[in-house]
Short mmCIF file of C-alpha atoms and ligand atoms in Angstrom, two decimals:
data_model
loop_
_atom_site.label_atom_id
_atom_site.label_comp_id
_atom_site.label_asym_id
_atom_site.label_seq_id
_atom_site.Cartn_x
_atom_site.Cartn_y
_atom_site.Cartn_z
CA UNK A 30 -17.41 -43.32 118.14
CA UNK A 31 -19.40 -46.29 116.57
CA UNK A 32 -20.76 -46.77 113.50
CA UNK A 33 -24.00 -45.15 114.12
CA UNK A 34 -22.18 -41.91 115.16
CA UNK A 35 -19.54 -41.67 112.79
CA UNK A 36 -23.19 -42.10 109.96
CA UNK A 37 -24.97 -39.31 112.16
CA UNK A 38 -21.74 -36.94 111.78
CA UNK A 39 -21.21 -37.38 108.00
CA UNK A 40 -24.90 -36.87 107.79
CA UNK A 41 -24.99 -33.18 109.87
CA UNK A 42 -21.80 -32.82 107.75
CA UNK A 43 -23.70 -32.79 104.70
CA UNK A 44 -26.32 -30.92 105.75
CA UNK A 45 -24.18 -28.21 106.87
CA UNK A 46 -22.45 -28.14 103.06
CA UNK A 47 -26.06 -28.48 101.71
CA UNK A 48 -27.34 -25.06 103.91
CA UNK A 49 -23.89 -23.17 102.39
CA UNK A 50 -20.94 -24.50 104.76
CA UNK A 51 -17.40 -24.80 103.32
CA UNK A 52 -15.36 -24.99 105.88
CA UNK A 53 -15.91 -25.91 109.82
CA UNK A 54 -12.93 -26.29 112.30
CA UNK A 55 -14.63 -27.58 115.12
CA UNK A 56 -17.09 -30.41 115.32
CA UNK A 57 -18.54 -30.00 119.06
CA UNK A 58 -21.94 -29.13 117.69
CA UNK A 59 -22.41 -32.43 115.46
CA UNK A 60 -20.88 -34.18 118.71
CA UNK A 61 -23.37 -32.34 121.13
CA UNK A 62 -26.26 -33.20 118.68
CA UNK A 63 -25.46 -37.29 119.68
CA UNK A 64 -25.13 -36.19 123.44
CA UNK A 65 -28.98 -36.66 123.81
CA UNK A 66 -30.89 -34.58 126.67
CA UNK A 67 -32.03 -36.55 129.66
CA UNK A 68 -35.29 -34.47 129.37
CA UNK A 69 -38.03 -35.23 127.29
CA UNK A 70 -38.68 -31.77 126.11
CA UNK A 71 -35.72 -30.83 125.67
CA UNK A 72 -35.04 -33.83 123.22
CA UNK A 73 -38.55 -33.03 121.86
CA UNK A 74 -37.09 -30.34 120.56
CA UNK A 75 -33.97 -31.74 119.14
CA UNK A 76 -36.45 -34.53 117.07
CA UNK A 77 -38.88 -31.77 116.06
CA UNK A 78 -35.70 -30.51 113.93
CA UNK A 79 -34.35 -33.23 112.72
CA UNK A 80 -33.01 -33.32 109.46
CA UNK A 81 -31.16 -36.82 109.28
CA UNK A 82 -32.83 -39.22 107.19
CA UNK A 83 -34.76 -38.39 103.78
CA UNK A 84 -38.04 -38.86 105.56
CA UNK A 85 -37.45 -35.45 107.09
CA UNK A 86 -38.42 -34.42 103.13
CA UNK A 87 -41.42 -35.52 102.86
CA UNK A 88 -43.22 -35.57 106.33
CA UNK A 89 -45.71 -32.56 107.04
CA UNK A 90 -45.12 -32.96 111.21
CA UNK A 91 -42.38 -34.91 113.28
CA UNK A 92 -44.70 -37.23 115.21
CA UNK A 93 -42.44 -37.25 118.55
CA UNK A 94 -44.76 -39.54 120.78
CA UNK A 95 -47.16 -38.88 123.57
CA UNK A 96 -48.51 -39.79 127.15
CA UNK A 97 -47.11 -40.14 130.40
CA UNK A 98 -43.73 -39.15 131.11
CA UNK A 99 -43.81 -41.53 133.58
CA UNK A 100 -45.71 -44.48 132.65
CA UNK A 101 -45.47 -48.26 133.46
CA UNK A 102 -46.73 -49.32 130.37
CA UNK A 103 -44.88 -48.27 126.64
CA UNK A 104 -46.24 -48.80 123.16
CA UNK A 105 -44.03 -48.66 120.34
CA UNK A 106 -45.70 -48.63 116.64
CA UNK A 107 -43.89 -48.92 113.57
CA UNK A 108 -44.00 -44.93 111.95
CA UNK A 109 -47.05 -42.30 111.70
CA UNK A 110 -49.64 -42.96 109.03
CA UNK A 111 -51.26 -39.60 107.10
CA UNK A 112 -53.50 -38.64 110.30
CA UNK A 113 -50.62 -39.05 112.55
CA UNK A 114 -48.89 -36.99 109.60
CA UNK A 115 -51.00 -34.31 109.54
CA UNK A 116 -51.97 -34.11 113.48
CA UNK A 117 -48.25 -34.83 114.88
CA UNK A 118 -49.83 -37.18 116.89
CA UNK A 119 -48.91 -41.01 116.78
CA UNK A 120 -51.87 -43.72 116.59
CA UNK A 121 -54.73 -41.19 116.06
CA UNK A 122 -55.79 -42.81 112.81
CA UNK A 123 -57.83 -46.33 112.76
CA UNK A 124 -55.20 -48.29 113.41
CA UNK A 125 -55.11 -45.86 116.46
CA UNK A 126 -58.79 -46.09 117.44
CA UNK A 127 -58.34 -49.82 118.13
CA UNK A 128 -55.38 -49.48 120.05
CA UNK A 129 -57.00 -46.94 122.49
CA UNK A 130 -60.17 -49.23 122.48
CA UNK A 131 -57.72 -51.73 123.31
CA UNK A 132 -55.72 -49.94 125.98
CA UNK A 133 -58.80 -48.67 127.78
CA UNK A 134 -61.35 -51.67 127.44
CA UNK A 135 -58.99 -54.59 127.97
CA UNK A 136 -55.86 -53.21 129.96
CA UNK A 137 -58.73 -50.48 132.00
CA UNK A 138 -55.70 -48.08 131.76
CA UNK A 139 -56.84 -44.28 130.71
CA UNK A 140 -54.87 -44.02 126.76
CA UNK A 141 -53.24 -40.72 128.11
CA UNK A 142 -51.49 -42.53 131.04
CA UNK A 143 -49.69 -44.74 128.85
CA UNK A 144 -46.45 -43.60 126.23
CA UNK A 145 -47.24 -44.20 122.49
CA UNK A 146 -44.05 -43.58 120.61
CA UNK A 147 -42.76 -44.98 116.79
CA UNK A 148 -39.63 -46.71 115.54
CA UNK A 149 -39.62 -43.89 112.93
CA UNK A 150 -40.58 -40.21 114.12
CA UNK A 151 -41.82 -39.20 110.07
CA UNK A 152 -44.16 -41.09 108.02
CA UNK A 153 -42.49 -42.94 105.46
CA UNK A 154 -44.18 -42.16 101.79
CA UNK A 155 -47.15 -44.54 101.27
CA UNK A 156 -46.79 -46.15 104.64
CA UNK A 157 -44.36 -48.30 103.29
CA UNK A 158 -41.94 -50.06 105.74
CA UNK A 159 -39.35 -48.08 107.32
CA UNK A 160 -35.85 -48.92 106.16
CA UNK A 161 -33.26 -50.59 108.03
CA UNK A 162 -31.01 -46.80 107.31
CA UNK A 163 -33.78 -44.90 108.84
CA UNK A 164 -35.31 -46.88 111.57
CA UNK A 165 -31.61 -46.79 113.30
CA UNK A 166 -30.98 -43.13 112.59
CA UNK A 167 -34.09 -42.81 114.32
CA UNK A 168 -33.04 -45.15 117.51
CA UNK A 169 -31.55 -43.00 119.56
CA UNK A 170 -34.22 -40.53 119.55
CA UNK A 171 -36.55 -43.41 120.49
CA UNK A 172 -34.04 -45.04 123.06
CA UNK A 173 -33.53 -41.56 125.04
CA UNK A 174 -37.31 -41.74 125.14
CA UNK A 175 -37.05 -45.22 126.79
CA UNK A 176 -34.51 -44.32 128.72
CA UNK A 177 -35.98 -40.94 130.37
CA UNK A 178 -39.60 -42.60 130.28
CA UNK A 179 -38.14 -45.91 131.99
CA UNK A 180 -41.48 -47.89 131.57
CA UNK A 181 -41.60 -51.45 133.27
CA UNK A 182 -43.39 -52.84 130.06
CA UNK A 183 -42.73 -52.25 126.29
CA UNK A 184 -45.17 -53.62 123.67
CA UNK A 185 -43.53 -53.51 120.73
CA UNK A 186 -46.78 -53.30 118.18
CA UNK A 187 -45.78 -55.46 114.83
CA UNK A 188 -43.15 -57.80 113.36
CA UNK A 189 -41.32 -53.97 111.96
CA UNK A 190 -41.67 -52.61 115.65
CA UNK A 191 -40.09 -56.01 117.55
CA UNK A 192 -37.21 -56.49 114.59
CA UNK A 193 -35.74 -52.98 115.07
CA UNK A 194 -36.23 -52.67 118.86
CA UNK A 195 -34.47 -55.93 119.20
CA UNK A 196 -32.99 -56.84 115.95
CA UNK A 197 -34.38 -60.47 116.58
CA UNK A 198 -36.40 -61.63 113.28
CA UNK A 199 -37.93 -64.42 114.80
CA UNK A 200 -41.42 -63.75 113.06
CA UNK A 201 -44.23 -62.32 115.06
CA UNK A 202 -46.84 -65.17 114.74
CA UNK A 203 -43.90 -67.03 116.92
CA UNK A 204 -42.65 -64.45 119.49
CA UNK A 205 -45.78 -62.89 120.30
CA UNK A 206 -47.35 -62.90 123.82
CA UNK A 207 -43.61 -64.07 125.24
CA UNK A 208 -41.89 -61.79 127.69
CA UNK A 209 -38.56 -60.69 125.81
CA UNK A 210 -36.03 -59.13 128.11
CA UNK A 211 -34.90 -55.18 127.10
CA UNK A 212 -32.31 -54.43 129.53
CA UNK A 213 -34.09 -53.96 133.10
CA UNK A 214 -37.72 -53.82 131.01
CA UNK A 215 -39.74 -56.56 129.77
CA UNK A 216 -40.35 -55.99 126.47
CA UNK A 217 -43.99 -57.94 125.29
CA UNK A 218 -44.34 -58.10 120.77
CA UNK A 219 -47.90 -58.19 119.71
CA UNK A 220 -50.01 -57.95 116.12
CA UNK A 221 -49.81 -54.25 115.10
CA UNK A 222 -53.67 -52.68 114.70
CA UNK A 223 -53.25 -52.60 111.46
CA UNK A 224 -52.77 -55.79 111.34
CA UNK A 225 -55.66 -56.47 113.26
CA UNK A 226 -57.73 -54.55 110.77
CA UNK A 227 -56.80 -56.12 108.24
CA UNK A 228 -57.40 -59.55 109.92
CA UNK A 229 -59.59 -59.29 112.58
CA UNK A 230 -59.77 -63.19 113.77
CA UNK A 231 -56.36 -62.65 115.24
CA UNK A 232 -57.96 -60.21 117.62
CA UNK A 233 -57.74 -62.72 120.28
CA UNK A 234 -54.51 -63.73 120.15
CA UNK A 235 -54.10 -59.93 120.95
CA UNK A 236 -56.70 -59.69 123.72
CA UNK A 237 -54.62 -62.74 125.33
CA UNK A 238 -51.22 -60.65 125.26
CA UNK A 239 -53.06 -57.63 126.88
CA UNK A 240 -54.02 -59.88 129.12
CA UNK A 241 -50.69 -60.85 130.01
CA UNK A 242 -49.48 -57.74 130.27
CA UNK A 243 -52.41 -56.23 132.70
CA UNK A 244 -51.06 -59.16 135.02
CA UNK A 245 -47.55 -58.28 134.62
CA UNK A 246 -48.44 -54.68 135.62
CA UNK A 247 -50.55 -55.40 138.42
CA UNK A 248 -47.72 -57.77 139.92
CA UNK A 249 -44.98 -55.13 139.63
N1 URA B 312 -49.14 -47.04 112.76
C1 URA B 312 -48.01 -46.93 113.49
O1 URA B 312 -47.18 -47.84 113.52
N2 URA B 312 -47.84 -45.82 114.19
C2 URA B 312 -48.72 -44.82 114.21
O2 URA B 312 -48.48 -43.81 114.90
C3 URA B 312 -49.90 -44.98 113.45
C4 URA B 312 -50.09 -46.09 112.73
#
């Protein structure tokens, strides 16, 4: 058991004293909880429960992800904002608007044949950062999701998204637009939306990565 799993299983140990547990002789369910289901909606299931980390408090939906169980192409944002909150969808806000504008204008790809998943599956209070505690009790939700989804391209959206996929803190002016390898998938960083928002002259810098990465998917 590593580190991660021996956290997980003090953490569903809690929870089990918190809901009125004193004693337990046999740990298989904690243990099954880790052995993830190869299925996405079976495992949809599993996140839409989860109790874990703190953000499980204060979230009004679990934003699991959505798209195409078997897309090329993978976004991964950082954690729902209040619209994703409230909808228990992920980018649907305007952070979201732009990257559908951006998925169907520059990569000519259709949003819903694409995956959009999070680091973080709740939205942390005041969109503040995820922490480094919750991102990687979060992980293996999102890594099953790779896993079953096996996309040939990742674009990991923001400095937040590429540091916990990776745990490379190279900063994201430097590493974006380069092919980063993630296992058997090529994993591309870009600006997050927001980002883009917020500073709209990098927009091109973006619109070259896309760029890239409509190459990359035509060649495959
Ligand atoms: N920002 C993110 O990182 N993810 C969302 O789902 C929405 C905004």
């Amino acid at each position: 058991m590593n580190n991660l799993q021996r956290l997980q299983l003090l953490k569903n140990l809690y929870y089990l004293k918190w809901i009125g547990y004193d004693f337990l002789d046999n740990i298989k369910i904690e243990k099954n909880r880790l052995n993830l289901p190869n299925n996405l909606e079976e495992l949809r299931k599993i996140v839409m429960s989860c109790h874990l980390c703190r953000l499980s408090k204060t979230r009004k939906n679990v934003v699991f992800g959505e798209g195409n169980p078997n897309a090329d192409l993978m976004f991964v944002g950082e954690g729902p904002g209040a619209t994703e909150d409230e909808t228990g969808r992920p980018f649907v806000g305007r952070a979201g608007q732009l990257l559908t504008k951006m998925i169907e204008n520059v990569l000519e790809i259709k949003r819903e044949d694409v995956y959009i998943a999070n680091i973080v599956k709740c939205r942390p209070p005041n969109n503040r950062v995820p922490t480094e505690e919750e991102a990687q009790t979060c992980k293996p939700f999102l890594l099953k999701q790779i896993e079953i989804i096996s996309p040939k391209i990742i674009v990991a959206l923001g400095a937040t998204s590429y540091r916990y996929l990776t745990g490379d803190n190279t900063p994201i002016s430097r590493i974006r637009g380069e092919t980063v390898k993630f296992g058997k998938i090529v994993l591309i960083p870009t600006y997050h939306p927001s980002f883009l928002l917020r500073n709209p002259s990098k927009k091109k810098e973006v619109y070259l990565d896309l760029l890239k990465i409509k190459r990359l998917l035509c060649e495959e």
